[in-house]
PDB file of C-alpha atoms in Angstrom:
ATOM      1  CA  MET A   1       0.000   0.000   0.000  1.00 94.00           C
ATOM      2  CA  LYS A   2       1.468   3.340  -1.097  1.00 97.00           C
ATOM      3  CA  LEU A   3       0.771   6.274   1.206  1.00 98.00           C
ATOM      4  CA  PRO A   4       1.979   9.889   1.384  1.00 98.00           C
ATOM      5  CA  SER A   5       5.040  10.459   3.547  1.00 98.00           C
ATOM      6  CA  PHE A   6       4.204  14.175   3.723  1.00 98.00           C
ATOM      7  CA  ILE A   7       1.111  16.363   3.412  1.00 98.00           C
ATOM      8  CA  LEU A   8       0.928  20.089   2.822  1.00 98.00           C
ATOM      9  CA  LEU A   9      -2.139  21.002   4.888  1.00 98.00           C
ATOM     10  CA  GLY A  10      -2.788  24.565   3.696  1.00 96.00           C
ATOM     11  CA  ALA A  11      -3.747  27.317   4.421  1.00 97.00           C
ATOM     12  CA  HIS A  12      -6.219  28.085   1.660  1.00 95.00           C
ATOM     13  CA  LYS A  13      -5.088  31.032  -0.515  1.00 94.00           C
ATOM     14  CA  GLY A  14      -1.656  30.753   1.071  1.00 95.00           C
ATOM     15  CA  GLY A  15       0.492  29.732  -1.884  1.00 95.00           C
ATOM     16  CA  THR A  16      -0.305  26.019  -1.967  1.00 96.00           C
ATOM     17  CA  THR A  17      -0.747  25.985  -5.751  1.00 94.00           C
ATOM     18  CA  SER A  18       2.719  27.461  -6.296  1.00 95.00           C
ATOM     19  CA  ILE A  19       4.298  25.069  -3.801  1.00 96.00           C
ATOM     20  CA  HIS A  20       2.526  22.179  -5.512  1.00 96.00           C
ATOM     21  CA  GLU A  21       4.111  23.197  -8.810  1.00 95.00           C
ATOM     22  CA  TYR A  22       7.577  23.533  -7.278  1.00 97.00           C
ATOM     23  CA  LEU A  23       7.272  20.171  -5.496  1.00 97.00           C
ATOM     24  CA  ASP A  24       6.033  18.515  -8.664  1.00 97.00           C
ATOM     25  CA  GLN A  25       9.165  19.643 -10.515  1.00 97.00           C
ATOM     26  CA  HIS A  26      11.450  17.739  -8.151  1.00 98.00           C
ATOM     27  CA  PRO A  27      12.600  14.474  -9.777  1.00 98.00           C
ATOM     28  CA  ASN A  28      12.247  12.529  -6.522  1.00 98.00           C
ATOM     29  CA  VAL A  29       8.790  13.743  -5.456  1.00 98.00           C
ATOM     30  CA  TYR A  30       5.530  12.150  -6.558  1.00 98.00           C
ATOM     31  CA  LEU A  31       2.246  14.056  -6.223  1.00 98.00           C
ATOM     32  CA  PRO A  32      -1.243  12.987  -7.334  1.00 96.00           C
ATOM     33  CA  PRO A  33      -2.002  14.264 -10.846  1.00 88.00           C
ATOM     34  CA  VAL A  34      -4.816  16.533  -9.617  1.00 89.00           C
ATOM     35  CA  LYS A  35      -4.369  19.025  -6.766  1.00 90.00           C
ATOM     36  CA  GLY A  36      -7.241  20.120  -4.585  1.00 89.00           C
ATOM     37  CA  LEU A  37      -9.364  16.970  -4.462  1.00 95.00           C
ATOM     38  CA  ASP A  38      -8.729  16.740  -0.701  1.00 97.00           C
ATOM     39  CA  LEU A  39      -9.955  13.167  -0.708  1.00 97.00           C
ATOM     40  CA  LEU A  40      -8.846  12.366   2.823  1.00 98.00           C
ATOM     41  CA  LYS A  41     -11.588  14.771   3.894  1.00 97.00           C
ATOM     42  CA  ALA A  42     -14.014  14.479   0.983  1.00 97.00           C
ATOM     43  CA  VAL A  43     -14.337  10.685   1.030  1.00 97.00           C
ATOM     44  CA  LYS A  44     -15.946   9.113   4.083  1.00 96.00           C
ATOM     45  CA  PHE A  45     -13.855   6.214   5.381  1.00 97.00           C
ATOM     46  CA  GLU A  46     -12.258   5.356   8.713  1.00 97.00           C
ATOM     47  CA  SER A  47      -9.904   2.574   7.633  1.00 97.00           C
ATOM     48  CA  PHE A  48      -7.825   1.856   4.559  1.00 98.00           C
ATOM     49  CA  ASP A  49      -9.490  -1.561   4.475  1.00 97.00           C
ATOM     50  CA  GLU A  50     -12.849   0.001   3.607  1.00 97.00           C
ATOM     51  CA  PRO A  51     -13.831  -0.017  -0.092  1.00 97.00           C
ATOM     52  CA  ALA A  52     -14.400   3.757  -0.003  1.00 97.00           C
ATOM     53  CA  ALA A  53     -10.739   4.280   0.885  1.00 98.00           C
ATOM     54  CA  GLN A  54      -9.664   3.023  -2.533  1.00 97.00           C
ATOM     55  CA  VAL A  55     -10.597   6.375  -4.056  1.00 97.00           C
ATOM     56  CA  TYR A  56      -7.988   8.009  -1.829  1.00 98.00           C
ATOM     57  CA  LEU A  57      -5.366   5.274  -2.238  1.00 98.00           C
ATOM     58  CA  GLU A  58      -5.647   5.243  -6.041  1.00 97.00           C
ATOM     59  CA  GLN A  59      -4.036   8.694  -6.121  1.00 97.00           C
ATOM     60  CA  PHE A  60      -0.707   7.100  -5.189  1.00 97.00           C
ATOM     61  CA  THR A  61      -0.719   3.737  -6.993  1.00 96.00           C
ATOM     62  CA  ASP A  62       1.347   5.034  -9.927  1.00 96.00           C
ATOM     63  CA  ALA A  63       4.131   6.417  -7.715  1.00 97.00           C
ATOM     64  CA  PRO A  64       7.525   4.847  -8.555  1.00 97.00           C
ATOM     65  CA  ASP A  65       9.104   2.972  -5.675  1.00 95.00           C
ATOM     66  CA  ASN A  66      12.112   5.306  -5.479  1.00 94.00           C
ATOM     67  CA  MET A  67      10.097   8.534  -5.097  1.00 98.00           C
ATOM     68  CA  VAL A  68       8.848  10.347  -2.013  1.00 98.00           C
ATOM     69  CA  ILE A  69       5.050  10.505  -2.095  1.00 98.00           C
ATOM     70  CA  GLY A  70       3.239  13.661  -1.026  1.00 98.00           C
ATOM     71  CA  GLU A  71      -0.161  15.274  -1.040  1.00 98.00           C
ATOM     72  CA  VAL A  72      -0.992  18.981  -1.289  1.00 98.00           C
ATOM     73  CA  SER A  73      -4.213  20.370   0.171  1.00 97.00           C
ATOM     74  CA  SER A  74      -5.378  23.903   0.842  1.00 96.00           C
ATOM     75  CA  THR A  75      -8.147  22.943   3.276  1.00 97.00           C
ATOM     76  CA  TYR A  76      -6.901  20.265   5.663  1.00 98.00           C
ATOM     77  CA  LEU A  77      -5.421  22.818   8.075  1.00 98.00           C
ATOM     78  CA  HIS A  78      -8.776  24.245   9.127  1.00 97.00           C
ATOM     79  CA  GLN A  79     -10.782  21.048   9.508  1.00 97.00           C
ATOM     80  CA  ARG A  80     -12.464  19.912  12.718  1.00 96.00           C
ATOM     81  CA  GLU A  81     -10.930  17.631  15.306  1.00 96.00           C
ATOM     82  CA  ASN A  82     -12.593  14.484  13.954  1.00 97.00           C
ATOM     83  CA  PHE A  83     -10.638  14.967  10.728  1.00 98.00           C
ATOM     84  CA  ILE A  84      -7.384  15.529  12.646  1.00 98.00           C
ATOM     85  CA  GLU A  85      -8.024  12.339  14.617  1.00 98.00           C
ATOM     86  CA  LYS A  86      -8.624  10.484  11.350  1.00 98.00           C
ATOM     87  CA  LEU A  87      -5.433  11.806   9.747  1.00 98.00           C
ATOM     88  CA  ASN A  88      -3.359  10.986  12.818  1.00 98.00           C
ATOM     89  CA  ARG A  89      -4.824   7.491  13.097  1.00 98.00           C
ATOM     90  CA  LEU A  90      -4.425   6.573   9.426  1.00 98.00           C
ATOM     91  CA  LEU A  91      -1.130   8.370   8.756  1.00 98.00           C
ATOM     92  CA  PRO A  92       0.654   8.538  12.133  1.00 98.00           C
ATOM     93  CA  ASN A  93       4.140   9.006  10.663  1.00 97.00           C
ATOM     94  CA  THR A  94       3.314  11.373   7.810  1.00 98.00           C
ATOM     95  CA  LYS A  95       5.161  14.698   7.948  1.00 98.00           C
ATOM     96  CA  LEU A  96       2.925  17.769   7.990  1.00 98.00           C
ATOM     97  CA  ILE A  97       3.573  21.198   6.466  1.00 98.00           C
ATOM     98  CA  ALA A  98       1.622  24.431   6.930  1.00 98.00           C
ATOM     99  CA  ILE A  99       2.118  27.645   4.970  1.00 98.00           C
ATOM    100  CA  LEU A 100       0.606  30.692   6.723  1.00 98.00           C
ATOM    101  CA  ARG A 101      -0.319  33.918   4.971  1.00 98.00           C
ATOM    102  CA  ASN A 102      -1.239  37.215   6.620  1.00 98.00           C
ATOM    103  CA  PRO A 103      -4.813  36.298   7.687  1.00 98.00           C
ATOM    104  CA  ILE A 104      -6.196  39.689   6.645  1.00 98.00           C
ATOM    105  CA  ASP A 105      -4.835  39.320   3.112  1.00 97.00           C
ATOM    106  CA  ARG A 106      -5.856  35.671   3.053  1.00 97.00           C
ATOM    107  CA  ALA A 107      -9.475  36.430   4.026  1.00 97.00           C
ATOM    108  CA  TYR A 108      -9.704  39.198   1.404  1.00 96.00           C
ATOM    109  CA  SER A 109      -8.259  36.920  -1.270  1.00 94.00           C
ATOM    110  CA  SER A 110     -10.636  34.119  -0.297  1.00 95.00           C
ATOM    111  CA  LEU A 111     -13.610  36.457  -0.559  1.00 95.00           C
ATOM    112  CA  PHE A 112     -12.779  37.334  -4.150  1.00 92.00           C
ATOM    113  CA  TRP A 113     -11.997  33.732  -5.000  1.00 90.00           C
ATOM    114  CA  LYS A 114     -15.342  32.374  -3.766  1.00 90.00           C
ATOM    115  CA  HIS A 115     -17.941  35.122  -3.898  1.00 91.00           C
ATOM    116  CA  LYS A 116     -19.930  36.263  -6.924  1.00 85.00           C
ATOM    117  CA  PHE A 117     -20.785  39.890  -6.247  1.00 87.00           C
ATOM    118  CA  LYS A 118     -24.272  41.293  -6.704  1.00 86.00           C
ATOM    119  CA  PRO A 119     -24.790  44.976  -7.584  1.00 82.00           C
ATOM    120  CA  GLY A 120     -23.720  47.235  -4.710  1.00 85.00           C
ATOM    121  CA  GLU A 121     -21.823  44.566  -2.755  1.00 89.00           C
ATOM    122  CA  LEU A 122     -18.385  45.749  -3.846  1.00 90.00           C
ATOM    123  CA  GLU A 123     -19.137  49.004  -2.031  1.00 89.00           C
ATOM    124  CA  ASN A 124     -20.161  47.194   1.162  1.00 91.00           C
ATOM    125  CA  LEU A 125     -17.641  44.402   1.691  1.00 95.00           C
ATOM    126  CA  ASP A 126     -18.097  44.368   5.489  1.00 93.00           C
ATOM    127  CA  SER A 127     -21.504  42.747   5.098  1.00 90.00           C
ATOM    128  CA  ILE A 128     -19.973  39.781   3.249  1.00 95.00           C
ATOM    129  CA  ILE A 129     -16.473  39.121   4.557  1.00 97.00           C
ATOM    130  CA  PHE A 130     -17.412  38.751   8.223  1.00 97.00           C
ATOM    131  CA  GLN A 131     -18.579  35.189   7.757  1.00 96.00           C
ATOM    132  CA  PRO A 132     -16.908  32.052   9.173  1.00 96.00           C
ATOM    133  CA  LYS A 133     -16.144  30.642   5.717  1.00 97.00           C
ATOM    134  CA  TYR A 134     -13.873  33.617   4.996  1.00 97.00           C
ATOM    135  CA  LEU A 135     -12.489  34.285   8.484  1.00 98.00           C
ATOM    136  CA  ASN A 136     -12.114  30.878  10.127  1.00 98.00           C
ATOM    137  CA  PRO A 137      -9.337  29.481   7.868  1.00 98.00           C
ATOM    138  CA  GLY A 138      -7.048  32.312   9.040  1.00 98.00           C
ATOM    139  CA  CYS A 139      -7.331  31.410  12.749  1.00 98.00           C
ATOM    140  CA  TYR A 140      -3.993  29.627  12.547  1.00 98.00           C
ATOM    141  CA  ALA A 141      -3.247  29.421  16.274  1.00 98.00           C
ATOM    142  CA  THR A 142      -6.574  27.697  16.906  1.00 98.00           C
ATOM    143  CA  HIS A 143      -6.082  25.233  14.064  1.00 98.00           C
ATOM    144  CA  LEU A 144      -2.470  24.400  14.896  1.00 98.00           C
ATOM    145  CA  THR A 145      -3.318  23.966  18.578  1.00 98.00           C
ATOM    146  CA  ASN A 146      -5.943  21.412  17.536  1.00 98.00           C
ATOM    147  CA  PHE A 147      -3.354  19.577  15.456  1.00 98.00           C
ATOM    148  CA  PHE A 148      -0.705  19.694  18.177  1.00 98.00           C
ATOM    149  CA  SER A 149      -3.167  18.139  20.632  1.00 97.00           C
ATOM    150  CA  HIS A 150      -3.298  15.023  18.449  1.00 96.00           C
ATOM    151  CA  CYS A 151      -0.025  15.014  16.490  1.00 97.00           C
ATOM    152  CA  ASP A 152       3.577  15.293  17.667  1.00 96.00           C
ATOM    153  CA  ARG A 153       4.927  18.804  17.143  1.00 96.00           C
ATOM    154  CA  GLU A 154       8.111  17.343  15.628  1.00 96.00           C
ATOM    155  CA  ARG A 155       6.116  16.200  12.610  1.00 97.00           C
ATOM    156  CA  PHE A 156       5.441  19.792  11.552  1.00 98.00           C
ATOM    157  CA  LEU A 157       7.185  22.332   9.368  1.00 98.00           C
ATOM    158  CA  ILE A 158       5.534  25.744   9.774  1.00 98.00           C
ATOM    159  CA  LEU A 159       6.290  28.269   7.022  1.00 98.00           C
ATOM    160  CA  LEU A 160       5.258  31.843   6.254  1.00 98.00           C
ATOM    161  CA  PHE A 161       3.878  32.992   2.930  1.00 97.00           C
ATOM    162  CA  ASP A 162       6.033  36.122   3.257  1.00 97.00           C
ATOM    163  CA  ASP A 163       9.126  33.935   2.814  1.00 97.00           C
ATOM    164  CA  LEU A 164       7.625  32.233  -0.237  1.00 96.00           C
ATOM    165  CA  LYS A 165       7.199  35.639  -1.875  1.00 94.00           C
ATOM    166  CA  ARG A 166      10.605  36.904  -0.765  1.00 95.00           C
ATOM    167  CA  ASN A 167      12.748  33.895  -1.672  1.00 96.00           C
ATOM    168  CA  PRO A 168      10.869  30.889  -3.079  1.00 96.00           C
ATOM    169  CA  GLN A 169      14.081  28.935  -3.714  1.00 97.00           C
ATOM    170  CA  ALA A 170      15.152  29.158  -0.064  1.00 98.00           C
ATOM    171  CA  LEU A 171      11.705  28.167   1.175  1.00 98.00           C
ATOM    172  CA  MET A 172      11.511  25.219  -1.210  1.00 98.00           C
ATOM    173  CA  SER A 173      14.953  24.057  -0.074  1.00 98.00           C
ATOM    174  CA  ARG A 174      13.581  23.863   3.451  1.00 98.00           C
ATOM    175  CA  ILE A 175      10.607  21.827   2.243  1.00 98.00           C
ATOM    176  CA  TYR A 176      12.743  19.493   0.141  1.00 98.00           C
ATOM    177  CA  ASP A 177      15.036  18.883   3.092  1.00 98.00           C
ATOM    178  CA  PHE A 178      12.091  18.298   5.427  1.00 98.00           C
ATOM    179  CA  VAL A 179      10.439  15.699   3.183  1.00 98.00           C
ATOM    180  CA  GLY A 180      13.739  13.917   2.532  1.00 98.00           C
ATOM    181  CA  VAL A 181      14.798  14.770  -1.017  1.00 98.00           C
ATOM    182  CA  ALA A 182      17.779  16.710  -2.365  1.00 98.00           C
ATOM    183  CA  SER A 183      17.449  20.258  -1.065  1.00 98.00           C
ATOM    184  CA  ASP A 184      19.777  21.767  -3.677  1.00 98.00           C
ATOM    185  CA  PHE A 185      17.302  21.148  -6.511  1.00 98.00           C
ATOM    186  CA  GLU A 186      16.296  24.451  -8.116  1.00 97.00           C
ATOM    187  CA  PRO A 187      12.691  24.561  -9.342  1.00 96.00           C
ATOM    188  CA  ASP A 188      11.578  27.061 -11.952  1.00 95.00           C
ATOM    189  CA  THR A 189      10.077  29.774  -9.748  1.00 91.00           C
ATOM    190  CA  HIS A 190      10.066  32.519 -12.351  1.00 84.00           C
ATOM    191  CA  GLN A 191       6.348  32.346 -12.964  1.00 70.00           C
ATOM    192  CA  LYS A 192       4.419  34.544 -10.570  1.00 62.00           C
ATOM    193  CA  LEU A 193       2.522  33.269  -7.581  1.00 65.00           C
ATOM    194  CA  HIS A 194      -1.127  32.582  -8.279  1.00 62.00           C
ATOM    195  CA  PHE A 195      -3.133  35.713  -7.546  1.00 62.00           C
ATOM    196  CA  ASN A 196      -6.672  36.534  -8.590  1.00 65.00           C
ATOM    197  CA  PRO A 197      -6.767  40.186  -9.751  1.00 64.00           C
ATOM    198  CA  THR A 198     -10.488  40.265 -10.553  1.00 69.00           C
ATOM    199  CA  ALA A 199     -13.856  40.016  -8.836  1.00 69.00           C
ATOM    200  CA  LYS A 200     -16.671  37.855 -10.190  1.00 68.00           C
ATOM    201  CA  VAL A 201     -19.913  39.771 -10.577  1.00 65.00           C
ATOM    202  CA  ASP A 202     -23.463  38.470 -10.904  1.00 61.00           C
ATOM    203  CA  ASN A 203     -24.707  40.752 -13.689  1.00 54.00           C
ATOM    204  CA  TRP A 204     -26.661  40.445 -16.931  1.00 43.00           C
ATOM    205  CA  SER A 205     -23.618  38.958 -18.690  1.00 45.00           C
ATOM    206  CA  ALA A 206     -23.396  36.196 -16.075  1.00 54.00           C
ATOM    207  CA  LYS A 207     -27.094  35.425 -16.483  1.00 53.00           C
ATOM    208  CA  LEU A 208     -26.828  35.425 -20.269  1.00 48.00           C
ATOM    209  CA  LEU A 209     -23.707  33.241 -20.128  1.00 46.00           C
ATOM    210  CA  LYS A 210     -25.590  30.709 -17.996  1.00 58.00           C
ATOM    211  CA  GLN A 211     -28.482  30.735 -20.469  1.00 55.00           C
ATOM    212  CA  THR A 212     -26.194  30.221 -23.462  1.00 53.00           C
ATOM    213  CA  GLN A 213     -24.574  27.270 -21.700  1.00 56.00           C
ATOM    214  CA  THR A 214     -28.009  25.786 -21.075  1.00 52.00           C
ATOM    215  CA  LEU A 215     -28.994  26.367 -24.712  1.00 46.00           C
ATOM    216  CA  ASN A 216     -25.641  25.242 -26.096  1.00 55.00           C
ATOM    217  CA  GLN A 217     -26.998  22.311 -28.101  1.00 54.00           C
ATOM    218  CA  GLY A 218     -29.571  24.507 -29.821  1.00 53.00           C
ATOM    219  CA  LEU A 219     -27.039  27.231 -30.537  1.00 53.00           C
ATOM    220  CA  LYS A 220     -24.779  24.724 -32.269  1.00 56.00           C
ATOM    221  CA  GLN A 221     -27.414  24.333 -34.958  1.00 56.00           C
ATOM    222  CA  ILE A 222     -27.674  28.037 -35.842  1.00 61.00           C
ATOM    223  CA  VAL A 223     -24.526  29.830 -34.626  1.00 58.00           C
ATOM    224  CA  PRO A 224     -21.068  29.141 -36.147  1.00 67.00           C
ATOM    225  CA  PRO A 225     -18.398  27.859 -33.681  1.00 67.00           C
ATOM    226  CA  SER A 226     -16.208  30.969 -34.062  1.00 60.00           C
ATOM    227  CA  LEU A 227     -19.128  33.263 -33.221  1.00 61.00           C
ATOM    228  CA  ARG A 228     -20.162  31.111 -30.238  1.00 55.00           C
ATOM    229  CA  SER A 229     -16.606  31.216 -28.926  1.00 65.00           C
ATOM    230  CA  ALA A 230     -16.345  35.002 -29.358  1.00 61.00           C
ATOM    231  CA  LEU A 231     -19.703  35.521 -27.633  1.00 56.00           C
ATOM    232  CA  ARG A 232     -18.735  33.282 -24.710  1.00 59.00           C
ATOM    233  CA  GLU A 233     -15.377  35.065 -24.317  1.00 64.00           C
ATOM    234  CA  LYS A 234     -17.074  38.479 -24.383  1.00 57.00           C
ATOM    235  CA  LEU A 235     -19.643  37.437 -21.766  1.00 49.00           C
ATOM    236  CA  GLN A 236     -17.010  35.902 -19.501  1.00 55.00           C
ATOM    237  CA  LYS A 237     -14.941  39.086 -19.666  1.00 56.00           C
ATOM    238  CA  ASN A 238     -17.985  41.132 -18.672  1.00 54.00           C
ATOM    239  CA  THR A 239     -18.564  38.965 -15.585  1.00 59.00           C
ATOM    240  CA  GLN A 240     -15.292  40.155 -14.047  1.00 71.00           C
ATOM    241  CA  VAL A 241     -14.168  43.530 -12.758  1.00 71.00           C
ATOM    242  CA  GLN A 242     -10.889  44.707 -11.261  1.00 81.00           C
ATOM    243  CA  LYS A 243     -10.556  43.674  -7.620  1.00 86.00           C
ATOM    244  CA  PRO A 244     -10.559  46.793  -5.427  1.00 88.00           C
ATOM    245  CA  THR A 245      -7.773  47.535  -2.965  1.00 93.00           C
ATOM    246  CA  LEU A 246      -8.603  46.459   0.582  1.00 95.00           C
ATOM    247  CA  PRO A 247     -10.257  49.533   2.174  1.00 95.00           C
ATOM    248  CA  LEU A 248      -8.305  50.842   5.154  1.00 97.00           C
ATOM    249  CA  ALA A 249     -11.377  50.858   7.429  1.00 97.00           C
ATOM    250  CA  LEU A 250     -12.091  47.205   6.631  1.00 97.00           C
ATOM    251  CA  GLN A 251      -8.424  46.312   7.091  1.00 98.00           C
ATOM    252  CA  ALA A 252      -8.532  47.862  10.571  1.00 98.00           C
ATOM    253  CA  LYS A 253     -11.591  45.781  11.488  1.00 98.00           C
ATOM    254  CA  LEU A 254      -9.892  42.609  10.272  1.00 98.00           C
ATOM    255  CA  VAL A 255      -6.733  43.461  12.230  1.00 98.00           C
ATOM    256  CA  ASP A 256      -8.861  43.795  15.371  1.00 98.00           C
ATOM    257  CA  TYR A 257     -10.540  40.483  14.606  1.00 98.00           C
ATOM    258  CA  TYR A 258      -7.273  38.559  14.193  1.00 98.00           C
ATOM    259  CA  ARG A 259      -5.075  40.361  16.750  1.00 98.00           C
ATOM    260  CA  ASP A 260      -5.366  37.794  19.554  1.00 98.00           C
ATOM    261  CA  GLU A 261      -4.949  34.928  17.076  1.00 98.00           C
ATOM    262  CA  VAL A 262      -1.738  36.453  15.730  1.00 98.00           C
ATOM    263  CA  TYR A 263      -0.317  36.969  19.217  1.00 98.00           C
ATOM    264  CA  ALA A 264      -1.199  33.370  20.120  1.00 98.00           C
ATOM    265  CA  LEU A 265       0.403  32.130  16.906  1.00 98.00           C
ATOM    266  CA  GLU A 266       3.653  33.948  17.675  1.00 98.00           C
ATOM    267  CA  ASP A 267       3.810  32.226  21.060  1.00 98.00           C
ATOM    268  CA  LEU A 268       2.939  28.887  19.499  1.00 98.00           C
ATOM    269  CA  ILE A 269       5.491  28.795  16.688  1.00 97.00           C
ATOM    270  CA  GLY A 270       8.122  31.222  17.958  1.00 97.00           C
ATOM    271  CA  GLN A 271       8.034  33.472  14.878  1.00 96.00           C
ATOM    272  CA  ASP A 272       7.394  37.187  14.622  1.00 97.00           C
ATOM    273  CA  CYS A 273       4.143  37.894  12.762  1.00 98.00           C
ATOM    274  CA  SER A 274       3.527  41.398  14.121  1.00 97.00           C
ATOM    275  CA  HIS A 275       3.831  42.920  10.625  1.00 97.00           C
ATOM    276  CA  TRP A 276       0.492  41.295   9.806  1.00 98.00           C
ATOM    277  CA  LEU A 277      -1.198  43.698  12.235  1.00 98.00           C
ATOM    278  CA  LYS A 278       0.212  46.918  10.794  1.00 97.00           C
ATOM    279  CA  LEU A 279      -2.074  49.217   8.811  1.00 93.00           C
TER     280      LEU A 279
END
């Protein structure tokens, strides 16, 4: 049975896609072909002997025997304790990695990744962002404390997103060394980190795009492919607007929300994160 010897847990919108790409370039690392399935959480099983577990295990069956197997998730870090208990029970020796981004920036990025904005909402972001689905993933001290209560602290490598931006090669060397492959390998880090510069809006173009997708079979009979493609591209472009800069007043509210979490995180991991709280 082939199992991951390391798992990148998250956090969501914290650079996991870039790290996945850099890990995947290493000649001695094997990752599942598709990132983000999060099957250890998505598939309900409590033992690898259960038939349902095969969906998870099949991700690793093609791994060559001489490669280190890993898994990259952006959501495992902020799961409930029953998931942590499951991970620790099924994979007690698997090394665990967390990459932590400024929680204010992370929450703002998550909002624009997930939410489709209705008219007027871009001018009133407070009414949307203060929801658990946007704020809870950034409560790193709470999540790590839950993990440390079930998993040995020595199994963890805790990293900061700031270091990924500043020097991706140095950060990846630390990861390579931690998972047990050659740390002097140099991945191609020239492509930019994955940022979403736009906001999705729920406007007439979005509604029309949905209708054209529903009527696609009928349109094929009367509209040439090139025209259908141009229409779809035009509509998709009109469903996105430039993401606004985080308003200072909202930033201040988010700093107040996360302040105690950041202080607790500093005590927990012994790293200075005070710059996250500066306006």
